[in-house]
mmCIF file with all atom_site columns, C-alpha atoms in Angstrom:
data_model
loop_
_atom_site.group_PDB
_atom_site.id
_atom_site.type_symbol
_atom_site.label_atom_id
_atom_site.label_alt_id
_atom_site.label_comp_id
_atom_site.label_asym_id
_atom_site.label_entity_id
_atom_site.label_seq_id
_atom_site.pdbx_PDB_ins_code
_atom_site.Cartn_x
_atom_site.Cartn_y
_atom_site.Cartn_z
_atom_site.occupancy
_atom_site.B_iso_or_equiv
_atom_site.pdbx_formal_charge
_atom_site.auth_seq_id
_atom_site.auth_comp_id
_atom_site.auth_asym_id
_atom_site.auth_atom_id
_atom_site.pdbx_PDB_model_num
ATOM 1   C CA . ALA A 1 1   ? -39.057 58.326 68.476 1.00 50.00 ? 1418 ALA A CA 1
ATOM 2   C CA . ASP A 1 2   ? -39.714 57.198 64.939 1.00 53.00 ? 1419 ASP A CA 1
ATOM 3   C CA . PRO A 1 3   ? -41.521 53.815 64.973 1.00 58.00 ? 1420 PRO A CA 1
ATOM 4   C CA . VAL A 1 4   ? -40.663 53.187 61.319 1.00 53.00 ? 1421 VAL A CA 1
ATOM 5   C CA . GLY A 1 5   ? -36.991 53.839 62.002 1.00 58.00 ? 1422 GLY A CA 1
ATOM 6   C CA . ARG A 1 6   ? -37.035 51.469 64.964 1.00 62.00 ? 1423 ARG A CA 1
ATOM 7   C CA . ALA A 1 7   ? -38.643 48.783 62.826 1.00 64.00 ? 1424 ALA A CA 1
ATOM 8   C CA . MET A 1 8   ? -36.079 49.258 60.059 1.00 77.00 ? 1425 MET A CA 1
ATOM 9   C CA . SER A 1 9   ? -33.218 48.955 62.544 1.00 81.00 ? 1426 SER A CA 1
ATOM 10  C CA . ILE A 1 10  ? -33.998 45.286 63.184 1.00 83.00 ? 1427 ILE A CA 1
ATOM 11  C CA . LEU A 1 11  ? -33.610 44.335 59.519 1.00 85.00 ? 1428 LEU A CA 1
ATOM 12  C CA . PRO A 1 12  ? -29.870 43.523 59.721 1.00 82.00 ? 1429 PRO A CA 1
ATOM 13  C CA . ALA A 1 13  ? -30.599 41.178 62.621 1.00 82.00 ? 1430 ALA A CA 1
ATOM 14  C CA . LEU A 1 14  ? -33.398 39.541 60.662 1.00 86.00 ? 1431 LEU A CA 1
ATOM 15  C CA . GLY A 1 15  ? -31.105 39.151 57.666 1.00 85.00 ? 1432 GLY A CA 1
ATOM 16  C CA . TRP A 1 16  ? -28.386 37.650 59.829 1.00 79.00 ? 1433 TRP A CA 1
ATOM 17  C CA . PHE A 1 17  ? -30.702 35.066 61.364 1.00 82.00 ? 1434 PHE A CA 1
ATOM 18  C CA . SER A 1 18  ? -32.322 34.294 58.011 1.00 87.00 ? 1435 SER A CA 1
ATOM 19  C CA . PHE A 1 19  ? -28.941 33.545 56.452 1.00 83.00 ? 1436 PHE A CA 1
ATOM 20  C CA . HIS A 1 20  ? -26.993 31.825 59.223 1.00 75.00 ? 1437 HIS A CA 1
ATOM 21  C CA . TYR A 1 21  ? -29.752 30.089 61.168 1.00 79.00 ? 1438 TYR A CA 1
ATOM 22  C CA . ASP A 1 22  ? -32.730 29.637 58.852 1.00 81.00 ? 1439 ASP A CA 1
ATOM 23  C CA . HIS A 1 23  ? -30.491 29.179 55.773 1.00 84.00 ? 1440 HIS A CA 1
ATOM 24  C CA . ASN A 1 24  ? -32.953 31.299 53.821 1.00 88.00 ? 1441 ASN A CA 1
ATOM 25  C CA . LEU A 1 25  ? -30.841 33.274 51.362 1.00 88.00 ? 1442 LEU A CA 1
ATOM 26  C CA . SER A 1 26  ? -33.672 35.094 49.596 1.00 90.00 ? 1443 SER A CA 1
ATOM 27  C CA . SER A 1 27  ? -35.069 36.388 52.890 1.00 90.00 ? 1444 SER A CA 1
ATOM 28  C CA . ALA A 1 28  ? -31.592 37.487 54.001 1.00 87.00 ? 1445 ALA A CA 1
ATOM 29  C CA . LEU A 1 29  ? -30.932 39.307 50.742 1.00 88.00 ? 1446 LEU A CA 1
ATOM 30  C CA . GLN A 1 30  ? -34.229 41.151 51.047 1.00 90.00 ? 1447 GLN A CA 1
ATOM 31  C CA . ALA A 1 31  ? -33.583 42.211 54.638 1.00 87.00 ? 1448 ALA A CA 1
ATOM 32  C CA . PHE A 1 32  ? -30.080 43.470 53.941 1.00 85.00 ? 1449 PHE A CA 1
ATOM 33  C CA . ALA A 1 33  ? -31.138 45.263 50.762 1.00 88.00 ? 1450 ALA A CA 1
ATOM 34  C CA . GLN A 1 34  ? -33.862 47.104 52.671 1.00 86.00 ? 1451 GLN A CA 1
ATOM 35  C CA . SER A 1 35  ? -31.409 48.142 55.389 1.00 83.00 ? 1452 SER A CA 1
ATOM 36  C CA . GLU A 1 36  ? -28.577 49.471 53.202 1.00 85.00 ? 1453 GLU A CA 1
ATOM 37  C CA . HIS A 1 37  ? -29.479 53.059 54.064 1.00 85.00 ? 1454 HIS A CA 1
ATOM 38  C CA . LEU A 1 38  ? -29.149 52.585 57.830 1.00 82.00 ? 1455 LEU A CA 1
ATOM 39  C CA . PRO A 1 39  ? -26.380 54.593 59.518 1.00 84.00 ? 1456 PRO A CA 1
ATOM 40  C CA . HIS A 1 40  ? -23.449 52.923 61.244 1.00 86.00 ? 1457 HIS A CA 1
ATOM 41  C CA . ASP A 1 41  ? -23.925 51.390 64.631 1.00 84.00 ? 1458 ASP A CA 1
ATOM 42  C CA . ALA A 1 42  ? -22.111 48.424 66.133 1.00 83.00 ? 1459 ALA A CA 1
ATOM 43  C CA . TRP A 1 43  ? -24.739 45.793 65.377 1.00 84.00 ? 1460 TRP A CA 1
ATOM 44  C CA . THR A 1 44  ? -25.733 47.033 61.913 1.00 88.00 ? 1461 THR A CA 1
ATOM 45  C CA . THR A 1 45  ? -22.154 47.261 60.664 1.00 91.00 ? 1462 THR A CA 1
ATOM 46  C CA . ARG A 1 46  ? -21.213 43.941 62.219 1.00 90.00 ? 1463 ARG A CA 1
ATOM 47  C CA . ALA A 1 47  ? -24.142 42.135 60.620 1.00 90.00 ? 1464 ALA A CA 1
ATOM 48  C CA . ARG A 1 48  ? -23.663 43.731 57.206 1.00 91.00 ? 1465 ARG A CA 1
ATOM 49  C CA . SER A 1 49  ? -19.915 43.028 57.118 1.00 93.00 ? 1466 SER A CA 1
ATOM 50  C CA . PHE A 1 50  ? -20.410 39.451 58.347 1.00 89.00 ? 1467 PHE A CA 1
ATOM 51  C CA . PHE A 1 51  ? -22.978 38.858 55.617 1.00 90.00 ? 1468 PHE A CA 1
ATOM 52  C CA . ALA A 1 52  ? -20.701 40.256 52.919 1.00 92.00 ? 1469 ALA A CA 1
ATOM 53  C CA . LEU A 1 53  ? -17.774 38.122 54.086 1.00 93.00 ? 1470 LEU A CA 1
ATOM 54  C CA . SER A 1 54  ? -19.968 35.029 54.238 1.00 89.00 ? 1471 SER A CA 1
ATOM 55  C CA . ARG A 1 55  ? -20.691 35.507 50.527 1.00 90.00 ? 1472 ARG A CA 1
ATOM 56  C CA . HIS A 1 56  ? -17.043 36.296 49.636 1.00 94.00 ? 1473 HIS A CA 1
ATOM 57  C CA . ARG A 1 57  ? -18.018 39.862 48.724 1.00 94.00 ? 1474 ARG A CA 1
ATOM 58  C CA . PHE A 1 58  ? -14.757 41.201 50.053 1.00 96.00 ? 1475 PHE A CA 1
ATOM 59  C CA . ALA A 1 59  ? -14.771 44.616 48.400 1.00 96.00 ? 1476 ALA A CA 1
ATOM 60  C CA . GLU A 1 60  ? -18.201 45.268 49.880 1.00 94.00 ? 1477 GLU A CA 1
ATOM 61  C CA . ALA A 1 61  ? -17.028 44.177 53.333 1.00 95.00 ? 1478 ALA A CA 1
ATOM 62  C CA . PHE A 1 62  ? -13.957 46.435 53.114 1.00 96.00 ? 1479 PHE A CA 1
ATOM 63  C CA . SER A 1 63  ? -16.155 49.376 52.140 1.00 95.00 ? 1480 SER A CA 1
ATOM 64  C CA . ILE A 1 64  ? -18.570 48.776 55.022 1.00 95.00 ? 1481 ILE A CA 1
ATOM 65  C CA . LEU A 1 65  ? -15.793 48.487 57.587 1.00 96.00 ? 1482 LEU A CA 1
ATOM 66  C CA . ARG A 1 66  ? -13.681 51.395 56.343 1.00 96.00 ? 1483 ARG A CA 1
ATOM 67  C CA . ASN A 1 67  ? -16.666 53.724 56.081 1.00 95.00 ? 1484 ASN A CA 1
ATOM 68  C CA . ALA A 1 68  ? -17.569 52.823 59.661 1.00 95.00 ? 1485 ALA A CA 1
ATOM 69  C CA . MET A 1 69  ? -13.986 53.435 60.789 1.00 95.00 ? 1486 MET A CA 1
ATOM 70  C CA . MET A 1 70  ? -14.159 56.967 59.405 1.00 95.00 ? 1487 MET A CA 1
ATOM 71  C CA . LEU A 1 71  ? -17.027 57.576 61.833 1.00 94.00 ? 1488 LEU A CA 1
ATOM 72  C CA . ASP A 1 72  ? -15.603 55.514 64.694 1.00 94.00 ? 1489 ASP A CA 1
ATOM 73  C CA . PRO A 1 73  ? -11.806 55.412 64.249 1.00 94.00 ? 1490 PRO A CA 1
ATOM 74  C CA . TYR A 1 74  ? -11.108 54.144 67.772 1.00 94.00 ? 1491 TYR A CA 1
ATOM 75  C CA . SER A 1 75  ? -13.323 51.064 67.636 1.00 95.00 ? 1492 SER A CA 1
ATOM 76  C CA . PRO A 1 76  ? -11.200 47.982 68.457 1.00 96.00 ? 1493 PRO A CA 1
ATOM 77  C CA . TRP A 1 77  ? -13.571 45.509 66.848 1.00 94.00 ? 1494 TRP A CA 1
ATOM 78  C CA . LEU A 1 78  ? -13.635 47.460 63.580 1.00 96.00 ? 1495 LEU A CA 1
ATOM 79  C CA . HIS A 1 79  ? -9.840  47.367 63.406 1.00 97.00 ? 1496 HIS A CA 1
ATOM 80  C CA . GLY A 1 80  ? -9.734  43.682 64.286 1.00 96.00 ? 1497 GLY A CA 1
ATOM 81  C CA . ARG A 1 81  ? -12.491 42.763 61.875 1.00 96.00 ? 1498 ARG A CA 1
ATOM 82  C CA . LEU A 1 82  ? -10.783 44.631 59.023 1.00 97.00 ? 1499 LEU A CA 1
ATOM 83  C CA . ALA A 1 83  ? -7.610  42.592 59.614 1.00 97.00 ? 1500 ALA A CA 1
ATOM 84  C CA . TRP A 1 84  ? -9.686  39.406 59.463 1.00 96.00 ? 1501 TRP A CA 1
ATOM 85  C CA . ALA A 1 85  ? -11.560 40.515 56.339 1.00 97.00 ? 1502 ALA A CA 1
ATOM 86  C CA . LEU A 1 86  ? -8.263  41.228 54.580 1.00 97.00 ? 1503 LEU A CA 1
ATOM 87  C CA . HIS A 1 87  ? -7.001  37.820 55.665 1.00 97.00 ? 1504 HIS A CA 1
ATOM 88  C CA . LEU A 1 88  ? -10.070 36.052 54.283 1.00 95.00 ? 1505 LEU A CA 1
ATOM 89  C CA . ALA A 1 89  ? -9.629  37.910 51.005 1.00 96.00 ? 1506 ALA A CA 1
ATOM 90  C CA . GLY A 1 90  ? -6.076  36.588 50.691 1.00 96.00 ? 1507 GLY A CA 1
ATOM 91  C CA . GLU A 1 91  ? -4.463  39.993 51.228 1.00 96.00 ? 1508 GLU A CA 1
ATOM 92  C CA . ALA A 1 92  ? -1.713  38.595 53.441 1.00 96.00 ? 1509 ALA A CA 1
ATOM 93  C CA . GLN A 1 93  ? 0.560   41.622 53.773 1.00 96.00 ? 1510 GLN A CA 1
ATOM 94  C CA . GLN A 1 94  ? -2.289  44.064 54.282 1.00 97.00 ? 1511 GLN A CA 1
ATOM 95  C CA . SER A 1 95  ? -3.966  41.830 56.854 1.00 98.00 ? 1512 SER A CA 1
ATOM 96  C CA . LEU A 1 96  ? -0.690  41.402 58.753 1.00 98.00 ? 1513 LEU A CA 1
ATOM 97  C CA . ALA A 1 97  ? -0.049  45.137 58.761 1.00 98.00 ? 1514 ALA A CA 1
ATOM 98  C CA . GLN A 1 98  ? -3.587  45.839 59.929 1.00 98.00 ? 1515 GLN A CA 1
ATOM 99  C CA . ALA A 1 99  ? -3.378  43.186 62.653 1.00 98.00 ? 1516 ALA A CA 1
ATOM 100 C CA . LYS A 1 100 ? -0.117  44.597 63.983 1.00 98.00 ? 1517 LYS A CA 1
ATOM 101 C CA . HIS A 1 101 ? -1.518  48.123 63.913 1.00 97.00 ? 1518 HIS A CA 1
ATOM 102 C CA . ALA A 1 102 ? -4.605  47.001 65.821 1.00 97.00 ? 1519 ALA A CA 1
ATOM 103 C CA . LEU A 1 103 ? -2.515  45.119 68.397 1.00 98.00 ? 1520 LEU A CA 1
ATOM 104 C CA . GLU A 1 104 ? -0.362  48.189 68.917 1.00 97.00 ? 1521 GLU A CA 1
ATOM 105 C CA . GLN A 1 105 ? -3.374  50.462 69.333 1.00 96.00 ? 1522 GLN A CA 1
ATOM 106 C CA . PHE A 1 106 ? -5.546  48.080 71.400 1.00 97.00 ? 1523 PHE A CA 1
ATOM 107 C CA . PRO A 1 107 ? -3.223  45.528 73.062 1.00 95.00 ? 1524 PRO A CA 1
ATOM 108 C CA . GLN A 1 108 ? -5.761  44.349 75.656 1.00 94.00 ? 1525 GLN A CA 1
ATOM 109 C CA . GLU A 1 109 ? -8.886  44.138 73.508 1.00 96.00 ? 1526 GLU A CA 1
ATOM 110 C CA . PRO A 1 110 ? -10.146 40.523 73.137 1.00 95.00 ? 1527 PRO A CA 1
ATOM 111 C CA . VAL A 1 111 ? -11.423 40.906 69.568 1.00 95.00 ? 1528 VAL A CA 1
ATOM 112 C CA . VAL A 1 112 ? -8.107  42.402 68.444 1.00 97.00 ? 1529 VAL A CA 1
ATOM 113 C CA . ASN A 1 113 ? -6.147  39.709 70.278 1.00 97.00 ? 1530 ASN A CA 1
ATOM 114 C CA . PHE A 1 114 ? -8.201  36.919 68.731 1.00 96.00 ? 1531 PHE A CA 1
ATOM 115 C CA . TYR A 1 115 ? -8.060  38.044 65.118 1.00 96.00 ? 1532 TYR A CA 1
ATOM 116 C CA . GLY A 1 116 ? -4.511  39.299 65.532 1.00 97.00 ? 1533 GLY A CA 1
ATOM 117 C CA . SER A 1 117 ? -3.272  35.946 66.813 1.00 97.00 ? 1534 SER A CA 1
ATOM 118 C CA . LEU A 1 118 ? -4.831  34.109 63.866 1.00 96.00 ? 1535 LEU A CA 1
ATOM 119 C CA . VAL A 1 119 ? -3.388  36.495 61.299 1.00 97.00 ? 1536 VAL A CA 1
ATOM 120 C CA . LEU A 1 120 ? 0.065   36.517 62.886 1.00 98.00 ? 1537 LEU A CA 1
ATOM 121 C CA . ALA A 1 121 ? 0.150   32.724 63.121 1.00 97.00 ? 1538 ALA A CA 1
ATOM 122 C CA . PHE A 1 122 ? -0.762  32.351 59.466 1.00 96.00 ? 1539 PHE A CA 1
ATOM 123 C CA . ASN A 1 123 ? 1.926   34.820 58.426 1.00 97.00 ? 1540 ASN A CA 1
ATOM 124 C CA . GLY A 1 124 ? 4.897   33.210 60.128 1.00 95.00 ? 1541 GLY A CA 1
ATOM 125 C CA . GLU A 1 125 ? 4.736   34.764 63.601 1.00 97.00 ? 1542 GLU A CA 1
ATOM 126 C CA . ALA A 1 126 ? 3.256   31.746 65.345 1.00 96.00 ? 1543 ALA A CA 1
ATOM 127 C CA . LYS A 1 127 ? 5.270   32.080 68.559 1.00 95.00 ? 1544 LYS A CA 1
ATOM 128 C CA . ARG A 1 128 ? 4.012   35.598 69.197 1.00 97.00 ? 1545 ARG A CA 1
ATOM 129 C CA . ALA A 1 129 ? 0.517   34.549 68.145 1.00 97.00 ? 1546 ALA A CA 1
ATOM 130 C CA . ALA A 1 130 ? 0.450   31.683 70.663 1.00 96.00 ? 1547 ALA A CA 1
ATOM 131 C CA . GLU A 1 131 ? 1.525   34.030 73.446 1.00 97.00 ? 1548 GLU A CA 1
ATOM 132 C CA . ILE A 1 132 ? -1.184  36.558 72.539 1.00 97.00 ? 1549 ILE A CA 1
ATOM 133 C CA . ALA A 1 133 ? -3.817  33.814 72.526 1.00 95.00 ? 1550 ALA A CA 1
ATOM 134 C CA . ARG A 1 134 ? -2.550  32.387 75.830 1.00 95.00 ? 1551 ARG A CA 1
ATOM 135 C CA . ASN A 1 135 ? -2.751  35.798 77.484 1.00 96.00 ? 1552 ASN A CA 1
ATOM 136 C CA . LEU A 1 136 ? -6.257  36.273 76.085 1.00 95.00 ? 1553 LEU A CA 1
ATOM 137 C CA . GLU A 1 137 ? -7.302  32.891 77.457 1.00 92.00 ? 1554 GLU A CA 1
ATOM 138 C CA . THR A 1 138 ? -5.945  33.860 80.882 1.00 93.00 ? 1555 THR A CA 1
ATOM 139 C CA . ARG A 1 139 ? -7.776  37.189 80.918 1.00 94.00 ? 1556 ARG A CA 1
ATOM 140 C CA . VAL A 1 140 ? -11.049 35.859 79.474 1.00 91.00 ? 1557 VAL A CA 1
ATOM 141 C CA . PRO A 1 141 ? -11.177 32.183 80.515 1.00 87.00 ? 1558 PRO A CA 1
ATOM 142 C CA . HIS A 1 142 ? -14.727 31.628 79.239 1.00 85.00 ? 1559 HIS A CA 1
ATOM 143 C CA . LEU A 1 143 ? -13.779 32.641 75.665 1.00 87.00 ? 1560 LEU A CA 1
ATOM 144 C CA . ASP A 1 144 ? -13.616 29.295 73.841 1.00 85.00 ? 1561 ASP A CA 1
ATOM 145 C CA . ILE A 1 145 ? -12.231 30.751 70.627 1.00 89.00 ? 1562 ILE A CA 1
ATOM 146 C CA . ALA A 1 146 ? -9.150  31.936 72.506 1.00 92.00 ? 1563 ALA A CA 1
ATOM 147 C CA . LEU A 1 147 ? -8.303  28.258 72.991 1.00 92.00 ? 1564 LEU A CA 1
ATOM 148 C CA . SER A 1 148 ? -8.854  27.612 69.291 1.00 92.00 ? 1565 SER A CA 1
ATOM 149 C CA . ALA A 1 149 ? -6.571  30.517 68.382 1.00 94.00 ? 1566 ALA A CA 1
ATOM 150 C CA . ARG A 1 150 ? -3.883  29.202 70.697 1.00 95.00 ? 1567 ARG A CA 1
ATOM 151 C CA . ALA A 1 151 ? -4.182  25.677 69.270 1.00 94.00 ? 1568 ALA A CA 1
ATOM 152 C CA . TYR A 1 152 ? -3.909  27.058 65.743 1.00 95.00 ? 1569 TYR A CA 1
ATOM 153 C CA . ALA A 1 153 ? -0.818  29.108 66.596 1.00 96.00 ? 1570 ALA A CA 1
ATOM 154 C CA . LEU A 1 154 ? 0.822   26.112 68.262 1.00 96.00 ? 1571 LEU A CA 1
ATOM 155 C CA . ALA A 1 155 ? 0.081   23.936 65.237 1.00 95.00 ? 1572 ALA A CA 1
ATOM 156 C CA . ARG A 1 156 ? 1.556   26.583 62.928 1.00 95.00 ? 1573 ARG A CA 1
ATOM 157 C CA . ALA A 1 157 ? 4.656   26.604 65.160 1.00 94.00 ? 1574 ALA A CA 1
ATOM 158 C CA . ASP A 1 158 ? 4.964   22.797 64.762 1.00 94.00 ? 1575 ASP A CA 1
ATOM 159 C CA . GLN A 1 159 ? 4.174   22.278 68.444 1.00 95.00 ? 1576 GLN A CA 1
ATOM 160 C CA . THR A 1 160 ? 1.738   19.528 67.552 1.00 93.00 ? 1577 THR A CA 1
ATOM 161 C CA . ASP A 1 161 ? 1.522   17.804 70.942 1.00 94.00 ? 1578 ASP A CA 1
ATOM 162 C CA . GLU A 1 162 ? 0.724   21.080 72.666 1.00 95.00 ? 1579 GLU A CA 1
ATOM 163 C CA . ALA A 1 163 ? -1.863  21.920 70.002 1.00 94.00 ? 1580 ALA A CA 1
ATOM 164 C CA . ARG A 1 164 ? -3.600  18.569 70.512 1.00 93.00 ? 1581 ARG A CA 1
ATOM 165 C CA . GLN A 1 165 ? -3.658  19.130 74.269 1.00 93.00 ? 1582 GLN A CA 1
ATOM 166 C CA . VAL A 1 166 ? -5.462  22.439 73.759 1.00 93.00 ? 1583 VAL A CA 1
ATOM 167 C CA . LEU A 1 167 ? -7.928  20.762 71.397 1.00 88.00 ? 1584 LEU A CA 1
ATOM 168 C CA . GLU A 1 168 ? -8.625  18.209 74.120 1.00 88.00 ? 1585 GLU A CA 1
ATOM 169 C CA . GLN A 1 169 ? -9.458  21.077 76.473 1.00 88.00 ? 1586 GLN A CA 1
ATOM 170 C CA . ILE A 1 170 ? -11.950 22.433 73.950 1.00 84.00 ? 1587 ILE A CA 1
ATOM 171 C CA . GLU A 1 171 ? -13.474 18.978 73.463 1.00 82.00 ? 1588 GLU A CA 1
ATOM 172 C CA . TRP A 1 172 ? -13.810 18.510 77.212 1.00 82.00 ? 1589 TRP A CA 1
ATOM 173 C CA . ARG A 1 173 ? -15.380 21.937 77.601 1.00 80.00 ? 1590 ARG A CA 1
ATOM 174 C CA . SER A 1 174 ? -17.868 21.268 74.796 1.00 76.00 ? 1591 SER A CA 1
ATOM 175 C CA . ARG A 1 175 ? -19.170 18.239 76.719 1.00 73.00 ? 1592 ARG A CA 1
ATOM 176 C CA . GLU A 1 176 ? -19.948 20.371 79.758 1.00 74.00 ? 1593 GLU A CA 1
ATOM 177 C CA . LEU A 1 177 ? -21.423 23.465 78.122 1.00 73.00 ? 1594 LEU A CA 1
ATOM 178 C CA . PHE A 1 178 ? -21.851 25.214 74.793 1.00 70.00 ? 1595 PHE A CA 1
ATOM 179 C CA . ALA A 1 179 ? -18.486 25.912 73.206 1.00 70.00 ? 1596 ALA A CA 1
ATOM 180 C CA . ILE A 1 180 ? -17.658 27.532 69.891 1.00 73.00 ? 1597 ILE A CA 1
ATOM 181 C CA . THR A 1 181 ? -15.655 24.972 67.917 1.00 74.00 ? 1598 THR A CA 1
ATOM 182 C CA . CYS A 1 182 ? -15.881 26.318 64.364 1.00 75.00 ? 1599 CYS A CA 1
ATOM 183 C CA . PHE A 1 183 ? -12.236 27.446 64.335 1.00 82.00 ? 1600 PHE A CA 1
ATOM 184 C CA . ASN A 1 184 ? -10.997 23.966 65.220 1.00 83.00 ? 1601 ASN A CA 1
ATOM 185 C CA . ALA A 1 185 ? -11.145 22.932 61.561 1.00 83.00 ? 1602 ALA A CA 1
ATOM 186 C CA . ALA A 1 186 ? -8.164  25.165 60.794 1.00 86.00 ? 1603 ALA A CA 1
ATOM 187 C CA . VAL A 1 187 ? -6.208  23.477 63.587 1.00 89.00 ? 1604 VAL A CA 1
ATOM 188 C CA . TYR A 1 188 ? -6.941  19.986 62.262 1.00 88.00 ? 1605 TYR A CA 1
ATOM 189 C CA . LEU A 1 189 ? -5.872  21.149 58.809 1.00 87.00 ? 1606 LEU A CA 1
ATOM 190 C CA . GLU A 1 190 ? -2.523  22.266 60.178 1.00 89.00 ? 1607 GLU A CA 1
ATOM 191 C CA . LEU A 1 191 ? -2.141  18.989 62.076 1.00 88.00 ? 1608 LEU A CA 1
ATOM 192 C CA . GLY A 1 192 ? -2.816  16.963 58.929 1.00 87.00 ? 1609 GLY A CA 1
ATOM 193 C CA . GLU A 1 193 ? -5.861  15.186 60.382 1.00 80.00 ? 1610 GLU A CA 1
ATOM 194 C CA . PRO A 1 194 ? -8.438  15.098 57.552 1.00 71.00 ? 1611 PRO A CA 1
ATOM 195 C CA . ASP A 1 195 ? -10.934 12.888 59.387 1.00 71.00 ? 1612 ASP A CA 1
ATOM 196 C CA . GLU A 1 196 ? -11.258 15.387 62.211 1.00 70.00 ? 1613 GLU A CA 1
ATOM 197 C CA . LEU A 1 197 ? -11.218 18.243 59.718 1.00 61.00 ? 1614 LEU A CA 1
ATOM 198 C CA . VAL A 1 198 ? -14.425 17.086 57.997 1.00 63.00 ? 1615 VAL A CA 1
ATOM 199 C CA . ALA A 1 199 ? -16.194 15.993 61.180 1.00 64.00 ? 1616 ALA A CA 1
ATOM 200 C CA . TRP A 1 200 ? -17.303 19.482 62.176 1.00 56.00 ? 1617 TRP A CA 1
ATOM 201 C CA . PRO A 1 201 ? -19.018 20.460 58.873 1.00 58.00 ? 1618 PRO A CA 1
ATOM 202 C CA . ARG A 1 202 ? -20.657 17.039 58.763 1.00 59.00 ? 1619 ARG A CA 1
ATOM 203 C CA . GLU A 1 203 ? -22.113 17.621 62.208 1.00 58.00 ? 1620 GLU A CA 1
ATOM 204 C CA . LEU A 1 204 ? -23.451 20.978 61.046 1.00 52.00 ? 1621 LEU A CA 1
ATOM 205 C CA . GLU A 1 205 ? -24.907 19.407 57.923 1.00 54.00 ? 1622 GLU A CA 1
ATOM 206 C CA . SER A 1 206 ? -26.838 16.892 59.988 1.00 55.00 ? 1623 SER A CA 1
ATOM 207 C CA . ALA A 1 207 ? -28.191 19.668 62.199 1.00 48.00 ? 1624 ALA A CA 1
ATOM 208 C CA . PHE A 1 208 ? -29.844 21.591 59.353 1.00 47.00 ? 1625 PHE A CA 1
ATOM 209 C CA . THR A 1 209 ? -32.372 20.617 56.724 1.00 48.00 ? 1626 THR A CA 1
ATOM 210 C CA . GLY A 1 210 ? -30.688 22.610 53.963 1.00 52.00 ? 1627 GLY A CA 1
ATOM 211 C CA . TRP A 1 211 ? -30.830 25.964 52.279 1.00 46.00 ? 1628 TRP A CA 1
ATOM 212 C CA . LYS A 1 212 ? -33.990 27.673 51.117 1.00 50.00 ? 1629 LYS A CA 1
ATOM 213 C CA . ALA A 1 213 ? -33.720 29.307 47.721 1.00 46.00 ? 1630 ALA A CA 1
#
């Protein structure tokens, strides 16, 4: 085995941690620049596309994901992540079409169900989205973000009481163990609760010392 190649393969992970955990942008940029030549694998492509999306470099993220899909056309997470990337870029019709295609091809895959439910809910199919998220929650009960997706879909469907009940479940769960709550902000936005909406980023802000240039 090539020791240099093995060492280079950890660069996307180092870049990811530098950016999202150490808040060191210069270190992240260096790590990702040095790893641009690496071939597709699940972790490398995931980290590179995440980093591009985090910086609103949507064209770059699309290129990374679509090039990977040419090599791995039956990867559920690539199809789901492309739908989400298109959604973040504001390409509503393309993201909806991609989400529906992914759901048709991979109806039981958690990553496809999660992103698909969010995209469908945003684009006027909240009832179907809530059902997809509920089924995902039933199949994978430890997946906190499935609850968030369901709450978001319910809020988009104007089922506000039900959405708040799901948020209470997430809050209760977060007291007992680690729970991913980052998607709750979108739910509070739909519910028209600005105080709760800003609470999560404020908590994050207090947890970090700031970005390193």
